[in-house]
Amino acid sequence: MNSTISASAERELERRAKHQVAVLRHVEEVSGSVAATCRCYGISRQAYYKWLKRYEEQGVEGLKDCSSAPHHSPTATNAEVIEKIL
């Protein structure tokens, strides 16, 4: 994990990972149905399968350290413009 991440951000990542594990376990232990679990938790099946793949490959750490931020954002506002606005 990146050492520059604040303690609160780390707790948030941990909380999200625990939630994702709960969703994955719900299919196995409660519903037996991916579709029903996704409806129950309000997530897409694509998200479920993405989480499942990362969990199978890397365990809980695979769920914690993935950012949803885009790798490239060509239409982002220039930092100089943001500074001037602030």
PDB file of N, CA and C in Angstrom:
ATOM      1  N   MET A   1       0.853  -1.173   0.000  1.00  0.00           N
ATOM      2  CA  MET A   1       0.000   0.000   0.000  1.00  0.00           C
ATOM      3  C   MET A   1       0.893   1.229   0.000  1.00  0.00           C
ATOM      4  N   ASN A   2       0.472   2.258  -0.651  1.00  0.00           N
ATOM      5  CA  ASN A   2       1.234   3.491  -0.758  1.00  0.00           C
ATOM      6  C   ASN A   2       1.337   4.156   0.618  1.00  0.00           C
ATOM      7  N   SER A   3       2.550   4.525   1.030  1.00  0.00           N
ATOM      8  CA  SER A   3       2.770   5.086   2.361  1.00  0.00           C
ATOM      9  C   SER A   3       2.243   6.512   2.491  1.00  0.00           C
ATOM     10  N   THR A   4       1.895   7.173   1.386  1.00  0.00           N
ATOM     11  CA  THR A   4       1.390   8.540   1.461  1.00  0.00           C
ATOM     12  C   THR A   4      -0.120   8.595   1.698  1.00  0.00           C
ATOM     13  N   ILE A   5      -0.773   7.461   1.755  1.00  0.00           N
ATOM     14  CA  ILE A   5      -2.218   7.429   1.988  1.00  0.00           C
ATOM     15  C   ILE A   5      -2.474   7.718   3.458  1.00  0.00           C
ATOM     16  N   SER A   6      -3.410   8.628   3.728  1.00  0.00           N
ATOM     17  CA  SER A   6      -3.730   8.994   5.100  1.00  0.00           C
ATOM     18  C   SER A   6      -4.410   7.837   5.815  1.00  0.00           C
ATOM     19  N   ALA A   7      -4.427   7.930   7.135  1.00  0.00           N
ATOM     20  CA  ALA A   7      -5.051   6.886   7.949  1.00  0.00           C
ATOM     21  C   ALA A   7      -6.543   6.779   7.645  1.00  0.00           C
ATOM     22  N   SER A   8      -7.210   7.904   7.439  1.00  0.00           N
ATOM     23  CA  SER A   8      -8.642   7.855   7.141  1.00  0.00           C
ATOM     24  C   SER A   8      -8.895   7.232   5.769  1.00  0.00           C
ATOM     25  N   ALA A   9      -8.039   7.510   4.805  1.00  0.00           N
ATOM     26  CA  ALA A   9      -8.179   6.900   3.485  1.00  0.00           C
ATOM     27  C   ALA A   9      -7.935   5.396   3.575  1.00  0.00           C
ATOM     28  N   GLU A  10      -6.979   5.007   4.382  1.00  0.00           N
ATOM     29  CA  GLU A  10      -6.684   3.586   4.588  1.00  0.00           C
ATOM     30  C   GLU A  10      -7.895   2.880   5.211  1.00  0.00           C
ATOM     31  N   ARG A  11      -8.515   3.524   6.199  1.00  0.00           N
ATOM     32  CA  ARG A  11      -9.711   2.940   6.836  1.00  0.00           C
ATOM     33  C   ARG A  11     -10.850   2.806   5.826  1.00  0.00           C
ATOM     34  N   GLU A  12     -10.991   3.798   4.964  1.00  0.00           N
ATOM     35  CA  GLU A  12     -12.042   3.750   3.945  1.00  0.00           C
ATOM     36  C   GLU A  12     -11.800   2.602   2.968  1.00  0.00           C
ATOM     37  N   LEU A  13     -10.548   2.411   2.547  1.00  0.00           N
ATOM     38  CA  LEU A  13     -10.219   1.296   1.659  1.00  0.00           C
ATOM     39  C   LEU A  13     -10.512  -0.036   2.336  1.00  0.00           C
ATOM     40  N   GLU A  14     -10.175  -0.139   3.604  1.00  0.00           N
ATOM     41  CA  GLU A  14     -10.425  -1.361   4.374  1.00  0.00           C
ATOM     42  C   GLU A  14     -11.931  -1.617   4.485  1.00  0.00           C
ATOM     43  N   ARG A  15     -12.708  -0.554   4.747  1.00  0.00           N
ATOM     44  CA  ARG A  15     -14.156  -0.691   4.869  1.00  0.00           C
ATOM     45  C   ARG A  15     -14.772  -1.169   3.555  1.00  0.00           C
ATOM     46  N   ARG A  16     -14.329  -0.578   2.447  1.00  0.00           N
ATOM     47  CA  ARG A  16     -14.843  -0.983   1.136  1.00  0.00           C
ATOM     48  C   ARG A  16     -14.493  -2.434   0.823  1.00  0.00           C
ATOM     49  N   ALA A  17     -13.263  -2.831   1.147  1.00  0.00           N
ATOM     50  CA  ALA A  17     -12.845  -4.207   0.892  1.00  0.00           C
ATOM     51  C   ALA A  17     -13.698  -5.180   1.701  1.00  0.00           C
ATOM     52  N   LYS A  18     -13.987  -4.846   2.953  1.00  0.00           N
ATOM     53  CA  LYS A  18     -14.830  -5.713   3.781  1.00  0.00           C
ATOM     54  C   LYS A  18     -16.235  -5.820   3.201  1.00  0.00           C
ATOM     55  N   HIS A  19     -16.757  -4.701   2.694  1.00  0.00           N
ATOM     56  CA  HIS A  19     -18.074  -4.715   2.068  1.00  0.00           C
ATOM     57  C   HIS A  19     -18.065  -5.629   0.836  1.00  0.00           C
ATOM     58  N   GLN A  20     -17.029  -5.512   0.028  1.00  0.00           N
ATOM     59  CA  GLN A  20     -16.937  -6.332  -1.181  1.00  0.00           C
ATOM     60  C   GLN A  20     -16.842  -7.814  -0.834  1.00  0.00           C
ATOM     61  N   VAL A  21     -16.080  -8.150   0.202  1.00  0.00           N
ATOM     62  CA  VAL A  21     -15.984  -9.543   0.640  1.00  0.00           C
ATOM     63  C   VAL A  21     -17.347 -10.027   1.118  1.00  0.00           C
ATOM     64  N   ALA A  22     -18.094  -9.174   1.823  1.00  0.00           N
ATOM     65  CA  ALA A  22     -19.433  -9.546   2.291  1.00  0.00           C
ATOM     66  C   ALA A  22     -20.348  -9.857   1.108  1.00  0.00           C
ATOM     67  N   VAL A  23     -20.244  -9.065   0.047  1.00  0.00           N
ATOM     68  CA  VAL A  23     -21.047  -9.317  -1.150  1.00  0.00           C
ATOM     69  C   VAL A  23     -20.658 -10.663  -1.757  1.00  0.00           C
ATOM     70  N   LEU A  24     -19.367 -10.923  -1.880  1.00  0.00           N
ATOM     71  CA  LEU A  24     -18.898 -12.189  -2.454  1.00  0.00           C
ATOM     72  C   LEU A  24     -19.370 -13.377  -1.610  1.00  0.00           C
ATOM     73  N   ARG A  25     -19.303 -13.245  -0.309  1.00  0.00           N
ATOM     74  CA  ARG A  25     -19.733 -14.335   0.582  1.00  0.00           C
ATOM     75  C   ARG A  25     -21.245 -14.531   0.556  1.00  0.00           C
ATOM     76  N   HIS A  26     -21.989 -13.448   0.347  1.00  0.00           N
ATOM     77  CA  HIS A  26     -23.450 -13.532   0.310  1.00  0.00           C
ATOM     78  C   HIS A  26     -23.897 -14.518  -0.765  1.00  0.00           C
ATOM     79  N   VAL A  27     -23.237 -14.488  -1.912  1.00  0.00           N
ATOM     80  CA  VAL A  27     -23.590 -15.409  -2.994  1.00  0.00           C
ATOM     81  C   VAL A  27     -23.366 -16.850  -2.541  1.00  0.00           C
ATOM     82  N   GLU A  28     -22.231 -17.107  -1.934  1.00  0.00           N
ATOM     83  CA  GLU A  28     -21.885 -18.469  -1.526  1.00  0.00           C
ATOM     84  C   GLU A  28     -22.720 -18.960  -0.350  1.00  0.00           C
ATOM     85  N   GLU A  29     -22.922 -18.102   0.638  1.00  0.00           N
ATOM     86  CA  GLU A  29     -23.492 -18.548   1.901  1.00  0.00           C
ATOM     87  C   GLU A  29     -24.985 -18.289   2.059  1.00  0.00           C
ATOM     88  N   VAL A  30     -25.544 -17.335   1.317  1.00  0.00           N
ATOM     89  CA  VAL A  30     -26.938 -16.958   1.543  1.00  0.00           C
ATOM     90  C   VAL A  30     -27.806 -17.234   0.322  1.00  0.00           C
ATOM     91  N   SER A  31     -27.551 -16.506  -0.759  1.00  0.00           N
ATOM     92  CA  SER A  31     -28.490 -16.547  -1.879  1.00  0.00           C
ATOM     93  C   SER A  31     -28.196 -17.652  -2.887  1.00  0.00           C
ATOM     94  N   GLY A  32     -26.924 -17.933  -3.116  1.00  0.00           N
ATOM     95  CA  GLY A  32     -26.563 -18.886  -4.162  1.00  0.00           C
ATOM     96  C   GLY A  32     -26.761 -18.326  -5.559  1.00  0.00           C
ATOM     97  N   SER A  33     -27.145 -17.049  -5.647  1.00  0.00           N
ATOM     98  CA  SER A  33     -27.435 -16.426  -6.937  1.00  0.00           C
ATOM     99  C   SER A  33     -26.718 -15.085  -7.037  1.00  0.00           C
ATOM    100  N   VAL A  34     -25.893 -14.953  -8.064  1.00  0.00           N
ATOM    101  CA  VAL A  34     -25.180 -13.693  -8.292  1.00  0.00           C
ATOM    102  C   VAL A  34     -26.174 -12.581  -8.587  1.00  0.00           C
ATOM    103  N   ALA A  35     -27.157 -12.861  -9.437  1.00  0.00           N
ATOM    104  CA  ALA A  35     -28.124 -11.831  -9.821  1.00  0.00           C
ATOM    105  C   ALA A  35     -28.908 -11.333  -8.607  1.00  0.00           C
ATOM    106  N   ALA A  36     -29.357 -12.256  -7.761  1.00  0.00           N
ATOM    107  CA  ALA A  36     -30.132 -11.862  -6.574  1.00  0.00           C
ATOM    108  C   ALA A  36     -29.279 -11.050  -5.611  1.00  0.00           C
ATOM    109  N   THR A  37     -28.050 -11.460  -5.409  1.00  0.00           N
ATOM    110  CA  THR A  37     -27.156 -10.726  -4.516  1.00  0.00           C
ATOM    111  C   THR A  37     -26.884  -9.331  -5.053  1.00  0.00           C
ATOM    112  N   CYS A  38     -26.642  -9.220  -6.346  1.00  0.00           N
ATOM    113  CA  CYS A  38     -26.376  -7.909  -6.944  1.00  0.00           C
ATOM    114  C   CYS A  38     -27.581  -6.992  -6.798  1.00  0.00           C
ATOM    115  N   ARG A  39     -28.781  -7.527  -6.975  1.00  0.00           N
ATOM    116  CA  ARG A  39     -29.979  -6.716  -6.763  1.00  0.00           C
ATOM    117  C   ARG A  39     -30.079  -6.276  -5.308  1.00  0.00           C
ATOM    118  N   CYS A  40     -29.800  -7.196  -4.396  1.00  0.00           N
ATOM    119  CA  CYS A  40     -29.869  -6.910  -2.962  1.00  0.00           C
ATOM    120  C   CYS A  40     -28.903  -5.787  -2.568  1.00  0.00           C
ATOM    121  N   TYR A  41     -27.689  -5.830  -3.091  1.00  0.00           N
ATOM    122  CA  TYR A  41     -26.662  -4.847  -2.732  1.00  0.00           C
ATOM    123  C   TYR A  41     -26.633  -3.641  -3.663  1.00  0.00           C
ATOM    124  N   GLY A  42     -27.409  -3.672  -4.734  1.00  0.00           N
ATOM    125  CA  GLY A  42     -27.457  -2.536  -5.651  1.00  0.00           C
ATOM    126  C   GLY A  42     -26.194  -2.360  -6.471  1.00  0.00           C
ATOM    127  N   ILE A  43     -25.587  -3.470  -6.874  1.00  0.00           N
ATOM    128  CA  ILE A  43     -24.387  -3.402  -7.719  1.00  0.00           C
ATOM    129  C   ILE A  43     -24.653  -4.153  -9.016  1.00  0.00           C
ATOM    130  N   SER A  44     -23.820  -3.912 -10.006  1.00  0.00           N
ATOM    131  CA  SER A  44     -23.963  -4.624 -11.275  1.00  0.00           C
ATOM    132  C   SER A  44     -23.276  -5.978 -11.179  1.00  0.00           C
ATOM    133  N   ARG A  45     -23.704  -6.896 -12.038  1.00  0.00           N
ATOM    134  CA  ARG A  45     -23.036  -8.197 -12.078  1.00  0.00           C
ATOM    135  C   ARG A  45     -21.605  -8.040 -12.572  1.00  0.00           C
ATOM    136  N   GLN A  46     -21.380  -7.054 -13.444  1.00  0.00           N
ATOM    137  CA  GLN A  46     -20.014  -6.810 -13.924  1.00  0.00           C
ATOM    138  C   GLN A  46     -19.106  -6.434 -12.761  1.00  0.00           C
ATOM    139  N   ALA A  47     -19.604  -5.586 -11.856  1.00  0.00           N
ATOM    140  CA  ALA A  47     -18.811  -5.204 -10.682  1.00  0.00           C
ATOM    141  C   ALA A  47     -18.543  -6.427  -9.822  1.00  0.00           C
ATOM    142  N   TYR A  48     -19.573  -7.262  -9.616  1.00  0.00           N
ATOM    143  CA  TYR A  48     -19.400  -8.476  -8.806  1.00  0.00           C
ATOM    144  C   TYR A  48     -18.283  -9.356  -9.380  1.00  0.00           C
ATOM    145  N   TYR A  49     -18.346  -9.615 -10.673  1.00  0.00           N
ATOM    146  CA  TYR A  49     -17.351 -10.504 -11.284  1.00  0.00           C
ATOM    147  C   TYR A  49     -15.954  -9.886 -11.295  1.00  0.00           C
ATOM    148  N   LYS A  50     -15.880  -8.561 -11.404  1.00  0.00           N
ATOM    149  CA  LYS A  50     -14.575  -7.887 -11.320  1.00  0.00           C
ATOM    150  C   LYS A  50     -13.998  -8.079  -9.916  1.00  0.00           C
ATOM    151  N   TRP A  51     -14.841  -7.882  -8.886  1.00  0.00           N
ATOM    152  CA  TRP A  51     -14.391  -8.082  -7.502  1.00  0.00           C
ATOM    153  C   TRP A  51     -13.977  -9.527  -7.275  1.00  0.00           C
ATOM    154  N   LEU A  52     -14.783 -10.462  -7.788  1.00  0.00           N
ATOM    155  CA  LEU A  52     -14.491 -11.883  -7.597  1.00  0.00           C
ATOM    156  C   LEU A  52     -13.141 -12.249  -8.213  1.00  0.00           C
ATOM    157  N   LYS A  53     -12.893 -11.770  -9.408  1.00  0.00           N
ATOM    158  CA  LYS A  53     -11.618 -12.064 -10.080  1.00  0.00           C
ATOM    159  C   LYS A  53     -10.440 -11.514  -9.271  1.00  0.00           C
ATOM    160  N   ARG A  54     -10.542 -10.247  -8.825  1.00  0.00           N
ATOM    161  CA  ARG A  54      -9.454  -9.650  -8.037  1.00  0.00           C
ATOM    162  C   ARG A  54      -9.276 -10.383  -6.708  1.00  0.00           C
ATOM    163  N   TYR A  55     -10.387 -10.789  -6.085  1.00  0.00           N
ATOM    164  CA  TYR A  55     -10.316 -11.506  -4.807  1.00  0.00           C
ATOM    165  C   TYR A  55      -9.662 -12.869  -4.987  1.00  0.00           C
ATOM    166  N   GLU A  56     -10.007 -13.572  -6.058  1.00  0.00           N
ATOM    167  CA  GLU A  56      -9.408 -14.880  -6.317  1.00  0.00           C
ATOM    168  C   GLU A  56      -7.916 -14.773  -6.627  1.00  0.00           C
ATOM    169  N   GLU A  57      -7.526 -13.715  -7.312  1.00  0.00           N
ATOM    170  CA  GLU A  57      -6.122 -13.544  -7.700  1.00  0.00           C
ATOM    171  C   GLU A  57      -5.252 -12.989  -6.574  1.00  0.00           C
ATOM    172  N   GLN A  58      -5.790 -12.048  -5.753  1.00  0.00           N
ATOM    173  CA  GLN A  58      -4.951 -11.330  -4.793  1.00  0.00           C
ATOM    174  C   GLN A  58      -5.483 -11.321  -3.375  1.00  0.00           C
ATOM    175  N   GLY A  59      -6.649 -11.910  -3.142  1.00  0.00           N
ATOM    176  CA  GLY A  59      -7.232 -11.881  -1.803  1.00  0.00           C
ATOM    177  C   GLY A  59      -7.791 -10.510  -1.480  1.00  0.00           C
ATOM    178  N   VAL A  60      -7.943 -10.230  -0.200  1.00  0.00           N
ATOM    179  CA  VAL A  60      -8.529  -8.963   0.248  1.00  0.00           C
ATOM    180  C   VAL A  60      -7.704  -7.776  -0.240  1.00  0.00           C
ATOM    181  N   GLU A  61      -6.398  -7.912  -0.301  1.00  0.00           N
ATOM    182  CA  GLU A  61      -5.538  -6.813  -0.774  1.00  0.00           C
ATOM    183  C   GLU A  61      -5.899  -6.400  -2.197  1.00  0.00           C
ATOM    184  N   GLY A  62      -6.327  -7.334  -3.019  1.00  0.00           N
ATOM    185  CA  GLY A  62      -6.734  -7.020  -4.380  1.00  0.00           C
ATOM    186  C   GLY A  62      -7.965  -6.142  -4.439  1.00  0.00           C
ATOM    187  N   LEU A  63      -8.771  -6.213  -3.394  1.00  0.00           N
ATOM    188  CA  LEU A  63      -9.964  -5.380  -3.328  1.00  0.00           C
ATOM    189  C   LEU A  63      -9.649  -4.008  -2.752  1.00  0.00           C
ATOM    190  N   LYS A  64      -8.636  -3.911  -1.926  1.00  0.00           N
ATOM    191  CA  LYS A  64      -8.324  -2.661  -1.236  1.00  0.00           C
ATOM    192  C   LYS A  64      -7.610  -1.636  -2.092  1.00  0.00           C
ATOM    193  N   ASP A  65      -6.682  -2.076  -2.914  1.00  0.00           N
ATOM    194  CA  ASP A  65      -5.760  -1.114  -3.512  1.00  0.00           C
ATOM    195  C   ASP A  65      -6.102  -0.658  -4.923  1.00  0.00           C
ATOM    196  N   CYS A  66      -7.294  -0.899  -5.389  1.00  0.00           N
ATOM    197  CA  CYS A  66      -7.643  -0.461  -6.740  1.00  0.00           C
ATOM    198  C   CYS A  66      -8.408   0.851  -6.701  1.00  0.00           C
ATOM    199  N   SER A  67      -7.855   1.826  -7.351  1.00  0.00           N
ATOM    200  CA  SER A  67      -8.506   3.124  -7.441  1.00  0.00           C
ATOM    201  C   SER A  67      -9.470   3.120  -8.620  1.00  0.00           C
ATOM    202  N   SER A  68     -10.567   3.838  -8.479  1.00  0.00           N
ATOM    203  CA  SER A  68     -11.495   3.956  -9.596  1.00  0.00           C
ATOM    204  C   SER A  68     -11.186   5.186 -10.449  1.00  0.00           C
ATOM    205  N   ALA A  69     -10.151   5.922 -10.086  1.00  0.00           N
ATOM    206  CA  ALA A  69      -9.763   7.112 -10.852  1.00  0.00           C
ATOM    207  C   ALA A  69      -9.206   6.684 -12.208  1.00  0.00           C
ATOM    208  N   PRO A  70      -9.524   7.439 -13.251  1.00  0.00           N
ATOM    209  CA  PRO A  70      -9.006   7.079 -14.565  1.00  0.00           C
ATOM    210  C   PRO A  70      -7.492   7.270 -14.637  1.00  0.00           C
ATOM    211  N   HIS A  71      -6.850   6.444 -15.456  1.00  0.00           N
ATOM    212  CA  HIS A  71      -5.403   6.558 -15.633  1.00  0.00           C
ATOM    213  C   HIS A  71      -5.038   7.764 -16.484  1.00  0.00           C
ATOM    214  N   HIS A  72      -5.956   8.171 -17.338  1.00  0.00           N
ATOM    215  CA  HIS A  72      -5.710   9.270 -18.253  1.00  0.00           C
ATOM    216  C   HIS A  72      -6.987  10.087 -18.373  1.00  0.00           C
ATOM    217  N   SER A  73      -6.878  11.386 -18.266  1.00  0.00           N
ATOM    218  CA  SER A  73      -8.046  12.261 -18.357  1.00  0.00           C
ATOM    219  C   SER A  73      -7.708  13.457 -19.242  1.00  0.00           C
ATOM    220  N   PRO A  74      -7.831  13.286 -20.561  1.00  0.00           N
ATOM    221  CA  PRO A  74      -7.397  14.340 -21.484  1.00  0.00           C
ATOM    222  C   PRO A  74      -8.199  15.628 -21.393  1.00  0.00           C
ATOM    223  N   THR A  75      -9.399  15.597 -20.857  1.00  0.00           N
ATOM    224  CA  THR A  75     -10.215  16.812 -20.777  1.00  0.00           C
ATOM    225  C   THR A  75     -10.197  17.438 -19.381  1.00  0.00           C
ATOM    226  N   ALA A  76      -9.292  16.988 -18.522  1.00  0.00           N
ATOM    227  CA  ALA A  76      -9.202  17.541 -17.166  1.00  0.00           C
ATOM    228  C   ALA A  76      -8.770  19.002 -17.228  1.00  0.00           C
ATOM    229  N   THR A  77      -9.255  19.767 -16.279  1.00  0.00           N
ATOM    230  CA  THR A  77      -8.888  21.177 -16.185  1.00  0.00           C
ATOM    231  C   THR A  77      -7.425  21.304 -15.774  1.00  0.00           C
ATOM    232  N   ASN A  78      -6.712  22.175 -16.444  1.00  0.00           N
ATOM    233  CA  ASN A  78      -5.295  22.398 -16.176  1.00  0.00           C
ATOM    234  C   ASN A  78      -5.100  22.861 -14.728  1.00  0.00           C
ATOM    235  N   ALA A  79      -4.047  22.399 -14.068  1.00  0.00           N
ATOM    236  CA  ALA A  79      -3.762  22.741 -12.678  1.00  0.00           C
ATOM    237  C   ALA A  79      -3.609  24.258 -12.474  1.00  0.00           C
ATOM    238  N   GLU A  80      -3.033  24.960 -13.458  1.00  0.00           N
ATOM    239  CA  GLU A  80      -2.877  26.412 -13.355  1.00  0.00           C
ATOM    240  C   GLU A  80      -4.232  27.104 -13.299  1.00  0.00           C
ATOM    241  N   VAL A  81      -5.180  26.638 -14.087  1.00  0.00           N
ATOM    242  CA  VAL A  81      -6.519  27.221 -14.096  1.00  0.00           C
ATOM    243  C   VAL A  81      -7.200  26.969 -12.758  1.00  0.00           C
ATOM    244  N   ILE A  82      -7.051  25.789 -12.213  1.00  0.00           N
ATOM    245  CA  ILE A  82      -7.629  25.462 -10.913  1.00  0.00           C
ATOM    246  C   ILE A  82      -7.051  26.371  -9.838  1.00  0.00           C
ATOM    247  N   GLU A  83      -5.750  26.589  -9.874  1.00  0.00           N
ATOM    248  CA  GLU A  83      -5.094  27.476  -8.899  1.00  0.00           C
ATOM    249  C   GLU A  83      -5.652  28.888  -8.977  1.00  0.00           C
ATOM    250  N   LYS A  84      -5.827  29.400 -10.182  1.00  0.00           N
ATOM    251  CA  LYS A  84      -6.363  30.755 -10.366  1.00  0.00           C
ATOM    252  C   LYS A  84      -7.795  30.863  -9.823  1.00  0.00           C
ATOM    253  N   ILE A  85      -8.578  29.838 -10.026  1.00  0.00           N
ATOM    254  CA  ILE A  85      -9.953  29.838  -9.527  1.00  0.00           C
ATOM    255  C   ILE A  85      -9.973  29.841  -8.014  1.00  0.00           C
ATOM    256  N   LEU A  86      -9.122  29.023  -7.422  1.00  0.00           N
ATOM    257  CA  LEU A  86      -9.067  28.950  -5.960  1.00  0.00           C
ATOM    258  C   LEU A  86      -8.482  30.218  -5.373  1.00  0.00           C
TER     259      LEU A  86
END
